[in-house]
Coordinates of C-alpha atoms in Angstrom, one line a residue:
Chain A
M20 CA 88.9 143.7 39.3
T21 CA 85.8 145.8 40.6
Q22 CA 87.8 146.3 43.7
V23 CA 90.9 147.6 42.3
K24 CA 88.8 150.2 39.9
L25 CA 87.1 151.2 43.0
D26 CA 90.2 152.6 44.3
P27 CA 90.6 155.8 43.2
V28 CA 87.2 156.8 43.6
E29 CA 87.2 155.9 47.4
Q30 CA 90.3 157.8 47.6
A31 CA 88.7 160.9 46.2
T32 CA 85.7 161.0 48.7
V33 CA 88.2 160.7 51.6
K34 CA 90.0 163.7 50.5
E35 CA 86.7 165.3 49.7
N36 CA 85.1 165.0 53.5
R37 CA 87.4 165.0 56.1
L38 CA 85.1 164.1 59.0
Q39 CA 86.5 162.1 61.7
D40 CA 84.9 158.5 60.9
T41 CA 86.2 158.7 57.6
K42 CA 89.6 157.3 58.9
E43 CA 87.8 154.1 59.6
L44 CA 86.2 154.2 56.7
K45 CA 89.3 154.4 54.8
K46 CA 90.6 151.4 56.8
S47 CA 87.9 149.1 56.3
H48 CA 87.8 149.5 52.6
K49 CA 91.1 149.8 51.8
K50 CA 92.6 146.5 53.5
P51 CA 91.1 143.8 51.1
N52 CA 92.6 145.7 48.7
R53 CA 95.7 145.8 49.6
V54 CA 95.7 142.6 50.5
W55 CA 94.7 141.5 47.1
Q56 CA 97.7 143.5 45.7
D57 CA 100.2 142.4 48.2
M58 CA 99.4 138.7 47.0
K59 CA 99.3 139.5 43.4
K60 CA 102.9 141.1 43.7
N61 CA 103.8 138.3 45.7
Y62 CA 102.9 135.4 43.2
S63 CA 105.5 133.8 43.3
A64 CA 105.8 133.0 46.7
Y65 CA 102.8 131.1 46.6
L66 CA 104.2 129.3 43.5
F67 CA 107.1 128.4 45.9
L68 CA 104.7 127.3 48.7
L69 CA 102.4 125.5 46.6
P70 CA 103.8 121.8 46.3
K71 CA 104.0 121.5 49.7
L72 CA 101.1 122.7 50.4
I73 CA 99.1 120.5 48.4
L74 CA 100.6 117.6 49.7
F75 CA 100.1 119.5 53.1
V76 CA 96.4 119.8 52.8
L77 CA 95.8 116.6 50.9
F78 CA 97.6 114.0 53.7
V79 CA 97.9 116.0 56.9
A80 CA 95.3 118.7 57.3
F81 CA 92.4 117.2 55.8
P82 CA 92.9 113.5 57.1
V83 CA 93.1 115.5 60.7
V84 CA 89.8 116.7 60.0
W85 CA 88.5 113.9 59.0
A86 CA 89.8 111.9 62.0
I87 CA 87.7 114.5 64.4
V88 CA 84.7 113.3 62.2
L89 CA 85.2 109.5 62.0
S90 CA 85.3 109.9 66.2
F91 CA 81.9 110.7 66.2
Q92 CA 80.7 108.3 63.3
E93 CA 80.5 104.4 63.8
Y94 CA 81.9 102.7 60.8
R95 CA 79.6 100.9 58.8
F96 CA 81.1 99.7 55.4
N97 CA 77.9 101.1 53.0
G98 CA 77.9 104.5 54.9
S99 CA 79.1 105.6 58.1
I100 CA 76.4 106.8 60.4
F101 CA 77.0 109.9 63.1
I102 CA 76.6 108.4 67.0
G103 CA 77.6 112.0 68.8
L104 CA 80.2 111.0 71.4
D105 CA 79.2 107.2 72.0
N106 CA 82.7 107.0 70.8
Y107 CA 84.4 109.4 73.5
I108 CA 82.1 107.4 75.7
A109 CA 83.0 103.7 75.0
V110 CA 87.1 105.2 75.4
F111 CA 86.6 106.4 78.6
K112 CA 84.3 103.3 79.7
S113 CA 86.5 100.5 78.2
E114 CA 88.8 98.6 80.6
A115 CA 91.3 98.0 78.0
F116 CA 92.2 102.0 77.4
R117 CA 92.6 102.5 81.1
I118 CA 94.9 99.7 80.7
A119 CA 96.7 100.6 78.2
L120 CA 96.5 104.5 79.5
K121 CA 98.1 103.2 82.7
N122 CA 101.0 101.4 81.2
T123 CA 101.8 104.3 78.6
L124 CA 101.7 106.4 82.2
L125 CA 104.1 104.0 84.1
F126 CA 106.3 103.7 81.0
T127 CA 106.3 107.6 80.6
V128 CA 106.8 108.2 84.0
V129 CA 110.0 106.0 84.7
T130 CA 111.4 106.4 81.3
V131 CA 111.0 110.2 80.7
P132 CA 113.1 111.2 83.7
F133 CA 115.7 108.8 83.7
S134 CA 116.5 109.3 80.2
V135 CA 117.0 112.8 80.2
I136 CA 118.9 113.3 83.5
S137 CA 121.3 110.3 82.5
A138 CA 121.5 112.5 79.1
L139 CA 122.7 115.2 81.0
V140 CA 125.0 113.6 83.7
I141 CA 126.6 111.8 80.5
S142 CA 127.1 115.1 78.7
V143 CA 128.5 116.3 81.5
M144 CA 130.9 113.7 82.0
I145 CA 131.4 114.0 78.5
F146 CA 132.2 117.6 78.6
G147 CA 135.0 117.7 80.5
L148 CA 137.1 115.9 78.1
G149 CA 139.4 116.7 74.9
K150 CA 138.1 117.0 71.6
I151 CA 138.8 113.7 70.5
S152 CA 137.0 111.8 73.5
Q153 CA 134.1 114.1 73.5
S154 CA 133.4 113.5 69.8
F155 CA 134.4 109.4 70.4
F156 CA 131.8 109.5 73.0
R157 CA 128.9 111.2 71.6
S158 CA 129.5 109.1 68.3
A159 CA 129.1 106.0 70.9
F160 CA 126.0 107.3 72.6
Y161 CA 124.1 108.3 69.4
L162 CA 124.8 105.3 67.1
P163 CA 122.0 103.5 68.9
S164 CA 119.5 106.0 67.7
V165 CA 120.0 105.9 64.2
T166 CA 119.0 102.1 64.1
S167 CA 115.8 101.6 63.8
M168 CA 113.3 100.7 66.9
V169 CA 112.7 97.5 64.9
I170 CA 116.1 95.8 65.4
I171 CA 116.3 97.3 69.0
A172 CA 113.5 95.5 69.5
M173 CA 114.6 92.2 67.9
V174 CA 118.0 92.3 69.9
W175 CA 116.3 93.0 73.1
R176 CA 114.0 90.2 72.7
W177 CA 117.0 88.0 71.9
M178 CA 119.1 89.3 74.9
Y179 CA 116.0 88.9 77.5
N180 CA 114.8 85.0 75.9
Y181 CA 114.8 83.0 78.9
D182 CA 116.8 80.3 78.1
F183 CA 119.8 81.6 76.1
G184 CA 119.8 85.1 76.6
L185 CA 122.1 87.7 77.9
F186 CA 120.3 89.0 80.7
N187 CA 119.9 86.1 82.7
Y188 CA 123.2 85.0 82.1
F189 CA 124.5 88.0 83.8
L190 CA 122.1 87.4 86.4
S191 CA 123.5 84.0 87.0
W192 CA 127.0 85.8 88.1
F193 CA 125.1 87.5 91.0
G194 CA 123.3 83.9 91.8
V195 CA 120.2 85.1 90.4
E196 CA 117.8 82.5 89.1
P197 CA 116.1 83.2 85.6
I198 CA 114.1 85.3 84.9
N199 CA 110.9 85.1 82.6
W200 CA 110.8 88.5 81.7
L201 CA 109.0 89.1 78.6
G202 CA 106.6 85.7 79.5
Q203 CA 105.3 86.7 82.6
S204 CA 102.9 90.0 83.3
A205 CA 104.8 90.8 86.4
T206 CA 107.7 91.3 84.7
A207 CA 107.1 92.1 81.4
L208 CA 106.3 95.9 81.1
W209 CA 109.4 96.4 83.8
A210 CA 111.3 94.8 80.9
L211 CA 110.0 97.3 78.3
I212 CA 111.3 99.9 80.6
I213 CA 114.3 99.1 81.6
M214 CA 114.9 98.5 77.9
S215 CA 113.8 102.1 76.9
C216 CA 115.7 103.3 80.1
L217 CA 119.2 101.8 79.2
I218 CA 119.2 103.2 75.3
P219 CA 120.7 106.0 75.6
F220 CA 118.9 109.3 75.0
G221 CA 121.5 109.9 71.6
T222 CA 119.5 113.4 70.5
G223 CA 119.2 114.4 74.4
I224 CA 123.0 114.1 74.8
I225 CA 124.0 116.2 71.6
M226 CA 121.6 119.0 72.3
Y227 CA 122.8 119.2 76.0
L228 CA 126.5 119.1 74.7
A229 CA 126.0 122.0 72.3
S230 CA 123.8 124.0 75.1
M231 CA 126.7 123.3 77.5
G232 CA 129.1 124.8 74.5
S233 CA 127.2 127.9 74.5
I234 CA 127.4 128.5 78.7
S235 CA 130.3 131.6 79.2
Q236 CA 133.1 130.0 80.8
S237 CA 133.6 133.2 82.3
L238 CA 130.5 132.0 84.9
Y239 CA 132.2 128.7 86.3
E240 CA 135.7 131.2 86.6
A241 CA 133.5 133.6 89.0
A242 CA 132.0 130.7 90.9
R243 CA 135.3 128.9 91.5
I244 CA 137.1 132.0 92.9
D245 CA 133.7 132.3 95.3
G246 CA 135.0 128.6 96.2
A247 CA 132.1 126.6 94.4
N248 CA 133.5 122.9 93.9
S249 CA 132.2 121.2 90.7
I250 CA 129.3 120.1 92.5
K251 CA 128.2 123.2 93.7
Q252 CA 128.7 124.5 89.8
F253 CA 126.6 121.8 88.3
F254 CA 123.6 122.2 90.6
H255 CA 124.0 126.4 90.4
I256 CA 125.0 127.6 86.7
T257 CA 124.7 124.3 84.6
V258 CA 121.5 122.6 85.3
P259 CA 119.6 126.4 85.5
L260 CA 121.1 127.7 82.4
L261 CA 120.7 124.6 80.2
K262 CA 116.7 124.8 81.5
P263 CA 115.3 125.6 78.0
T264 CA 117.0 122.4 76.6
T265 CA 115.4 120.4 79.5
L266 CA 112.4 121.4 78.8
Y267 CA 112.7 120.6 75.0
L268 CA 114.0 117.2 75.7
V269 CA 111.0 116.7 78.5
L270 CA 108.4 117.7 75.8
L271 CA 110.1 115.3 73.0
S272 CA 111.1 112.6 74.8
T273 CA 107.3 112.4 76.8
I274 CA 105.5 112.8 73.1
G275 CA 107.8 109.9 72.3
S276 CA 106.8 107.3 75.1
F277 CA 103.4 108.7 74.7
Q278 CA 103.7 106.7 71.5
V279 CA 105.5 103.8 72.2
F280 CA 104.7 101.3 70.0
T281 CA 107.6 99.6 68.1
Q282 CA 108.8 97.7 71.2
I283 CA 105.0 96.4 71.8
I284 CA 104.3 94.5 68.6
M285 CA 107.9 93.6 68.0
M286 CA 108.3 91.9 71.8
T287 CA 105.0 91.2 73.7
G288 CA 102.2 92.0 71.2
G289 CA 100.8 94.0 74.5
G290 CA 100.7 90.4 76.5
P291 CA 100.8 88.2 78.3
G292 CA 97.1 89.4 79.0
S293 CA 96.8 92.9 78.2
S294 CA 100.1 93.9 81.0
T295 CA 102.2 95.7 78.2
E296 CA 99.2 97.1 76.0
T297 CA 99.7 100.7 75.1
L298 CA 97.5 103.4 74.0
V299 CA 99.4 103.5 70.2
H300 CA 99.5 99.6 70.3
L301 CA 95.7 99.7 71.2
I302 CA 94.7 102.3 68.5
Y303 CA 96.3 99.8 66.0
K304 CA 94.5 96.7 67.2
T305 CA 91.2 98.5 67.4
G306 CA 91.4 99.9 63.9
F307 CA 93.2 97.6 62.2
R308 CA 92.5 93.9 63.6
D309 CA 89.0 94.9 65.1
F310 CA 88.2 97.4 62.5
E311 CA 86.5 99.8 64.8
Y312 CA 87.7 102.6 62.7
G313 CA 85.5 105.4 64.4
L314 CA 86.4 103.9 68.3
A315 CA 90.1 104.1 66.8
S316 CA 90.0 107.8 65.9
A317 CA 87.9 108.4 69.1
Q318 CA 91.6 106.7 70.7
A319 CA 93.6 108.6 68.5
V320 CA 91.9 112.2 69.3
V321 CA 92.2 111.1 73.3
L322 CA 95.8 110.1 72.8
F323 CA 96.5 113.7 71.4
V324 CA 94.7 115.3 74.0
I325 CA 96.8 113.8 77.1
I326 CA 99.8 114.7 75.0
L327 CA 98.8 117.8 74.6
I328 CA 97.8 118.2 78.6
F329 CA 100.9 117.0 79.2
S330 CA 102.9 119.2 77.0
I331 CA 101.3 122.2 78.4
I332 CA 101.5 121.0 82.1
Q333 CA 105.4 120.3 81.7
F334 CA 105.7 123.5 79.8
R335 CA 104.2 125.6 82.6
V336 CA 106.3 124.0 85.3
L337 CA 109.5 123.9 84.1
R338 CA 109.1 127.6 82.4
H339 CA 108.0 129.1 85.8
D340 CA 110.8 129.3 88.2
E341 CA 113.2 130.4 85.8
Chain B
M256 CA 149.4 122.0 93.4
K257 CA 147.4 119.7 95.7
N258 CA 144.3 119.7 93.4
K259 CA 146.3 117.9 90.4
P260 CA 146.0 114.2 91.8
I261 CA 142.3 114.6 92.7
K262 CA 141.7 116.1 88.9
S263 CA 143.7 112.9 87.2
L264 CA 141.7 110.7 89.0
N265 CA 138.5 112.4 88.5
K266 CA 139.3 112.4 84.8
I267 CA 140.3 108.7 85.2
I268 CA 137.0 107.8 86.9
T269 CA 135.1 109.8 84.3
Y270 CA 136.6 107.8 81.4
I271 CA 135.6 104.7 83.3
L272 CA 132.1 105.5 83.9
L273 CA 131.6 106.9 80.1
T274 CA 133.6 103.9 78.8
I275 CA 131.2 101.4 81.2
F276 CA 128.0 103.3 79.9
A277 CA 129.2 103.2 76.0
I278 CA 129.4 99.4 76.2
I279 CA 125.9 99.2 78.0
S280 CA 124.7 101.2 74.6
L281 CA 126.1 99.2 71.9
L282 CA 126.2 96.5 73.7
P283 CA 122.8 95.2 72.0
L284 CA 124.7 96.7 68.3
Y285 CA 127.3 94.3 69.1
W286 CA 125.2 91.2 69.8
V287 CA 123.1 91.7 66.6
F288 CA 126.2 91.4 64.3
S289 CA 128.0 89.2 67.1
T290 CA 124.8 86.7 66.5
S291 CA 124.2 87.1 63.1
L292 CA 127.9 85.9 62.3
Q293 CA 127.9 83.0 65.2
L294 CA 128.3 79.3 63.7
S295 CA 125.1 77.7 63.5
S296 CA 126.3 74.4 65.3
Y297 CA 129.1 72.5 65.2
Q298 CA 129.7 68.5 65.4
S299 CA 133.4 66.8 65.4
Q300 CA 133.6 63.1 65.3
D301 CA 134.0 62.4 69.1
M302 CA 130.7 64.6 69.6
E303 CA 127.2 62.8 70.2
R304 CA 125.3 65.6 68.9
P305 CA 126.1 69.1 67.5
V306 CA 126.1 71.7 69.5
S307 CA 124.2 74.9 69.1
Y308 CA 126.9 77.9 69.3
V309 CA 123.7 80.6 68.9
N310 CA 121.5 78.9 71.7
A311 CA 124.3 77.9 73.8
N312 CA 124.6 78.4 77.8
P313 CA 126.9 80.3 78.7
P314 CA 126.3 82.8 75.6
K315 CA 129.6 82.4 73.3
M316 CA 130.4 86.4 73.4
Y317 CA 131.9 86.4 69.7
P318 CA 131.9 84.3 66.7
M319 CA 133.0 81.0 66.8
G320 CA 134.4 80.6 63.4
I321 CA 138.0 81.7 63.6
P322 CA 138.5 80.1 67.7
L323 CA 136.8 77.0 66.1
Y324 CA 139.7 76.7 63.4
F325 CA 142.6 77.2 66.0
E326 CA 140.7 75.2 68.7
H327 CA 141.5 72.2 66.2
W328 CA 144.5 73.5 64.8
G329 CA 146.8 71.4 67.8
E330 CA 145.0 68.4 66.5
A331 CA 145.1 69.0 63.2
R332 CA 149.1 69.4 63.5
E333 CA 149.2 65.9 65.5
A334 CA 147.5 64.1 62.8
A335 CA 149.6 65.9 59.9
K336 CA 153.2 65.0 61.5
A337 CA 151.4 61.1 62.2
G338 CA 150.6 61.8 58.2
D339 CA 147.1 61.0 58.6
I340 CA 146.0 64.5 56.5
E341 CA 147.6 67.0 55.2
L342 CA 147.7 70.0 56.9
E343 CA 146.3 72.0 53.8
T344 CA 143.4 70.2 53.4
Y345 CA 142.7 70.7 57.3
H346 CA 143.5 74.4 56.5
R347 CA 140.8 74.4 53.4
D348 CA 138.1 72.2 54.6
M349 CA 137.9 74.0 57.6
M350 CA 137.7 77.7 56.0
S351 CA 135.3 76.6 53.4
Y352 CA 132.9 75.4 56.5
I353 CA 133.4 78.3 58.7
I354 CA 133.1 80.5 56.2
E355 CA 130.0 78.9 54.6
D356 CA 128.4 78.9 58.1
T357 CA 129.2 82.0 59.4
F358 CA 127.6 83.9 56.4
S359 CA 124.9 81.1 55.8
S360 CA 122.0 83.1 57.3
F361 CA 123.1 86.3 55.1
V362 CA 123.0 83.6 52.0
N363 CA 119.8 82.4 53.1
L364 CA 118.1 85.9 53.4
F365 CA 119.5 87.2 50.1
T366 CA 118.5 83.5 48.2
K367 CA 115.3 82.4 49.9
Q368 CA 113.7 85.2 51.1
D369 CA 113.2 88.5 49.8
V370 CA 115.8 90.5 51.6
G371 CA 117.4 92.0 48.5
K372 CA 113.8 93.5 47.5
W373 CA 113.0 95.1 51.2
F374 CA 116.7 96.5 50.6
F375 CA 116.2 97.8 47.4
N376 CA 112.5 98.7 48.1
S377 CA 113.9 101.0 51.0
I378 CA 116.7 102.4 49.4
Y379 CA 114.5 103.6 47.0
I380 CA 111.3 105.1 48.6
A381 CA 114.0 106.5 51.1
V382 CA 115.8 108.6 48.3
I383 CA 112.8 109.6 46.7
V384 CA 111.5 110.6 49.5
T385 CA 114.6 112.6 50.8
F386 CA 114.6 114.5 47.4
G387 CA 110.9 115.4 47.6
I388 CA 111.1 116.9 51.1
L389 CA 114.5 118.7 50.4
L390 CA 113.1 120.5 47.4
F391 CA 110.0 121.1 48.4
D392 CA 110.5 122.3 51.9
S393 CA 113.5 124.6 50.8
M394 CA 111.0 125.8 48.3
A395 CA 108.5 126.5 51.5
G396 CA 111.1 127.4 53.8
Y397 CA 112.6 130.1 51.5
V398 CA 109.3 131.4 51.3
L399 CA 108.3 131.7 54.5
A400 CA 111.9 132.9 56.1
K401 CA 112.6 135.7 53.2
K402 CA 109.0 136.9 51.8
R403 CA 106.3 139.2 53.0
F404 CA 102.8 138.2 51.8
P405 CA 99.7 137.6 53.4
G406 CA 99.1 134.4 55.1
R407 CA 102.5 134.0 55.4
N408 CA 102.5 133.5 59.1
L409 CA 98.9 132.1 59.3
I410 CA 100.6 129.4 57.0
F411 CA 103.6 128.6 59.4
W412 CA 101.6 128.4 62.1
V413 CA 99.4 126.2 60.8
I414 CA 102.3 124.0 60.0
I415 CA 103.7 124.1 63.6
A416 CA 100.4 123.2 65.4
T417 CA 100.2 119.6 63.3
M418 CA 103.6 119.3 64.2
M419 CA 102.0 118.8 67.6
I420 CA 99.6 115.9 66.6
P421 CA 100.8 112.5 66.8
G422 CA 100.6 110.5 63.9
Q423 CA 98.2 107.7 64.8
V424 CA 95.6 110.5 64.8
T425 CA 95.9 110.4 61.0
L426 CA 96.2 106.8 60.7
V427 CA 92.2 105.6 59.7
P428 CA 91.5 108.7 57.4
L429 CA 95.3 108.3 55.7
F430 CA 93.9 104.2 55.6
F431 CA 90.4 105.1 54.1
M432 CA 92.3 108.2 51.5
V433 CA 94.8 105.2 50.6
G434 CA 91.9 103.1 49.8
K435 CA 90.1 105.3 47.4
L436 CA 92.6 106.9 45.6
E437 CA 93.4 103.1 45.0
L438 CA 97.2 103.2 45.9
M439 CA 96.7 100.0 48.6
N440 CA 99.5 97.8 48.2
T441 CA 101.9 100.3 46.4
H442 CA 104.9 101.9 47.2
W443 CA 103.2 105.6 46.6
A444 CA 101.3 104.7 50.1
L445 CA 104.4 105.2 51.6
I446 CA 105.9 108.3 49.7
L447 CA 103.1 110.8 49.2
P448 CA 102.2 110.9 53.1
D449 CA 105.8 110.9 53.6
L450 CA 106.5 113.7 51.2
A451 CA 103.6 115.7 53.5
M452 CA 105.9 115.6 56.9
V453 CA 106.3 119.4 58.1
F454 CA 109.2 119.2 59.9
G455 CA 111.5 120.0 57.2
V456 CA 109.6 123.1 56.5
F457 CA 109.8 124.4 60.0
L458 CA 113.6 123.5 60.0
M459 CA 114.4 125.2 56.6
R460 CA 112.3 128.4 57.7
Q461 CA 114.9 128.6 60.5
F462 CA 118.1 128.1 58.6
M463 CA 117.4 130.7 56.0
Y464 CA 117.1 133.1 58.4
S465 CA 120.9 133.5 58.4
I466 CA 121.0 134.3 54.9
P467 CA 121.5 137.6 54.9
D468 CA 118.9 139.9 52.7
E469 CA 121.7 141.7 50.6
L470 CA 122.4 138.8 48.4
L471 CA 119.1 138.3 47.8
E472 CA 118.7 142.2 46.4
A473 CA 121.8 141.7 44.6
A474 CA 120.2 138.5 42.8
K475 CA 117.6 140.4 42.0
M476 CA 119.4 143.2 40.9
D477 CA 121.3 141.7 38.2
G478 CA 117.7 140.5 36.9
A479 CA 117.6 137.1 38.6
S480 CA 114.0 135.5 38.2
E481 CA 112.6 134.2 41.7
W482 CA 113.5 130.8 40.6
K483 CA 116.9 131.5 39.7
T484 CA 118.0 133.3 42.8
Y485 CA 116.2 130.3 44.6
W486 CA 118.3 127.5 42.7
T487 CA 121.5 129.7 42.3
V488 CA 122.0 131.6 45.5
V489 CA 119.6 130.5 48.2
L490 CA 120.1 126.9 47.6
P491 CA 124.2 126.7 47.4
L492 CA 123.7 128.8 51.2
A493 CA 121.4 126.4 52.7
K494 CA 123.4 123.6 52.2
P495 CA 124.7 122.6 55.5
G496 CA 121.1 122.8 56.3
L497 CA 119.6 120.8 53.4
A498 CA 122.6 118.2 54.3
A499 CA 120.8 117.9 58.0
L500 CA 117.6 117.8 56.6
G501 CA 118.2 114.7 54.2
I502 CA 120.0 113.0 56.6
F503 CA 117.0 113.1 59.0
T504 CA 114.6 112.6 56.4
F505 CA 116.3 109.2 55.3
M506 CA 116.6 107.8 58.8
S507 CA 113.2 108.5 59.7
V508 CA 112.0 106.9 56.3
W509 CA 114.2 104.2 56.5
N510 CA 112.9 103.4 59.8
S511 CA 109.5 104.2 59.3
F512 CA 107.4 101.3 60.7
L513 CA 104.0 101.9 61.9
W514 CA 102.4 103.2 58.4
P515 CA 103.8 100.7 56.6
I516 CA 102.9 97.5 58.2
I517 CA 99.1 99.0 57.5
V518 CA 99.5 99.3 53.7
L519 CA 101.8 97.1 52.5
N520 CA 100.4 93.6 52.2
N521 CA 102.5 92.6 49.5
E522 CA 105.7 90.7 50.5
A523 CA 107.1 91.5 47.0
L524 CA 106.8 95.2 48.2
Y525 CA 107.8 95.4 51.9
T526 CA 110.4 97.5 52.9
L527 CA 113.3 96.2 55.4
P528 CA 111.1 97.2 58.9
V529 CA 108.3 95.6 57.6
G530 CA 110.3 92.8 56.2
L531 CA 111.8 91.9 59.6
K532 CA 109.1 91.8 61.4
T533 CA 107.3 89.1 59.3
L534 CA 110.7 87.3 59.2
Q535 CA 110.1 87.4 62.9
D536 CA 106.8 86.4 62.9
A537 CA 107.9 83.4 60.8
N538 CA 111.1 82.3 62.6
L539 CA 110.3 83.4 66.3
A540 CA 113.1 81.4 67.8
S541 CA 115.9 81.3 64.6
F542 CA 118.2 84.1 66.3
K543 CA 120.9 84.0 63.8
L544 CA 118.5 84.4 61.0
L545 CA 117.1 87.1 62.5
M546 CA 119.8 88.8 63.7
S547 CA 121.5 88.7 60.5
G548 CA 118.3 90.2 58.9
A549 CA 118.6 93.2 61.5
A550 CA 122.0 93.6 60.5
I551 CA 121.0 94.2 56.8
T552 CA 118.4 96.8 57.9
A553 CA 121.1 98.1 60.3
I554 CA 124.1 98.3 58.3
P555 CA 123.3 101.1 55.7
M556 CA 122.2 103.8 58.4
I557 CA 125.5 103.3 60.6
I558 CA 127.0 103.5 57.2
V559 CA 125.6 107.2 56.7
F560 CA 125.9 108.1 60.3
I561 CA 129.8 107.7 60.2
L562 CA 129.9 109.5 56.9
F563 CA 127.9 112.3 58.0
Q564 CA 128.2 112.8 61.9
R565 CA 128.5 116.3 61.8
H566 CA 125.7 117.1 59.6
F567 CA 123.6 114.8 62.6
V568 CA 124.8 117.6 65.1
K569 CA 124.2 120.1 62.9
G570 CA 120.6 119.1 62.5
L571 CA 119.9 118.6 66.0
T572 CA 121.1 121.6 67.0
I573 CA 119.5 123.8 64.1
G574 CA 116.0 125.3 65.5
G575 CA 116.6 123.3 68.4
V576 CA 116.8 125.2 71.3
K577 CA 118.2 128.3 69.7
E578 CA 115.7 130.5 68.8

């Protein structure tokens, strides 16, 4: 209130002395005032934001801050104590974390390029078809994405079954001996990787199709006149123009695959040994089986930083040669 | 002219390849339903022990109920001709056996397990969260897109920034909070954090940009209050965006897994994915039962997808790359 009353007085003084430095004075004193009035004028906007903002602060912002605090603490039932960087040191020293990181990286490095490239290839194939077949195939490839990963993991565990699974049966057609897919450390992680590769990247296909629709046909027309065949057109027109979509999809699937969890807990529990242990499964185990809440928070923060670094690198690389 | 045969050959190859890929992509879902409807076992008089159709080597690629009926049809007809049995009896007995056995695991799930309850829990939680998100996110998205007020950009960027943070970071603090608020083992523990998801605010803001300012001005001229403008002008125009957001929210709540397995310990409160996990932990090798549970969980989303397909496409392409 006092600020509002001050306003005319100040205006008067500004008018009175037209010195050079009054401009700065005017700026610094008027600003909070205007902001306050703007806020009052738009109070309804804040009311519209209020419910979401309360939920956001309570269940997102506050927990994020708390997680960072926790990561510097050792959890004790009767009051946690600060232990500085000890949790982080423990994270980087621990064998379990290194294995989980290695497995997660391998998983990501194989599945992300495979998913994105196969989505691109499938989209190009679908795009050339008529309307009806286009929407038919688009649905066929998107359908698995609407079903829960829990279900997909359950059925793949069944398909990987040693005695009666579909895979060993298919392999028997080619005279290959049955493989104990999920039961031995040599194959378990690869079984999960193959599974992720064979689940179509439905979101990718839909987004690629949408972006292809917005590429002007005249570009292809011109290329055809210049004698470029369809493979050349694909590499010189389609791929470069789809780059923003590709960037988005690579980021999306990288973030997703760094967080791989459901398959692990439903199919292998991280085993045999720790051959399929991944970061999020490790966080889950550390926090909710071993109750090392501080350590689990530190692991989660490290996961976030890793994802962030990867995102920035991908952003740079895929953006650069545009 | 010379190109024509090559072009149609290309097209045929494309169709063949796409069909193969589509089969690979749909095979797991097919296998869920096929296994869930498979006969569990069958023993005829001349067999020493019952054969399992679910655990069969080679696997039975489709439910064997109807084929079994026809397999024994010939014998039955012979027997009927000889006057040993009546065909009608054969038909009645066989059909009731086949139907009972085919659906036995579904009956089991709904009568002996809590699947009915889990189904109800999943539905009502997903519905509450979906409507809550639609209301709150459209309100927030509307003012962030259309109003100029101090703090607007700050709020928007803070929201965008947190979209980058993986959910696992807040797992432990949320777990503590839920404990402190005494919400552990209640559905509020799922609903409240889900209502705080920010993706929808971003989506709604992007979508509401395209609403022409003139319409809002006109409503204001007519003396409509802010709330009335939002409710009668903005919301109807935002319908396609709301539909897309609603579907994606419903889907993500329906399928959410990591957080529910942490906060729910009481079987009666489980949602379907959590229930499926305990079902699998308790029946590791009864694949017919497990696949039936999976089928029950998958069917609602498949129906939603078939009914609202075009909204899925819309939802994925608004606010995604274009902008």
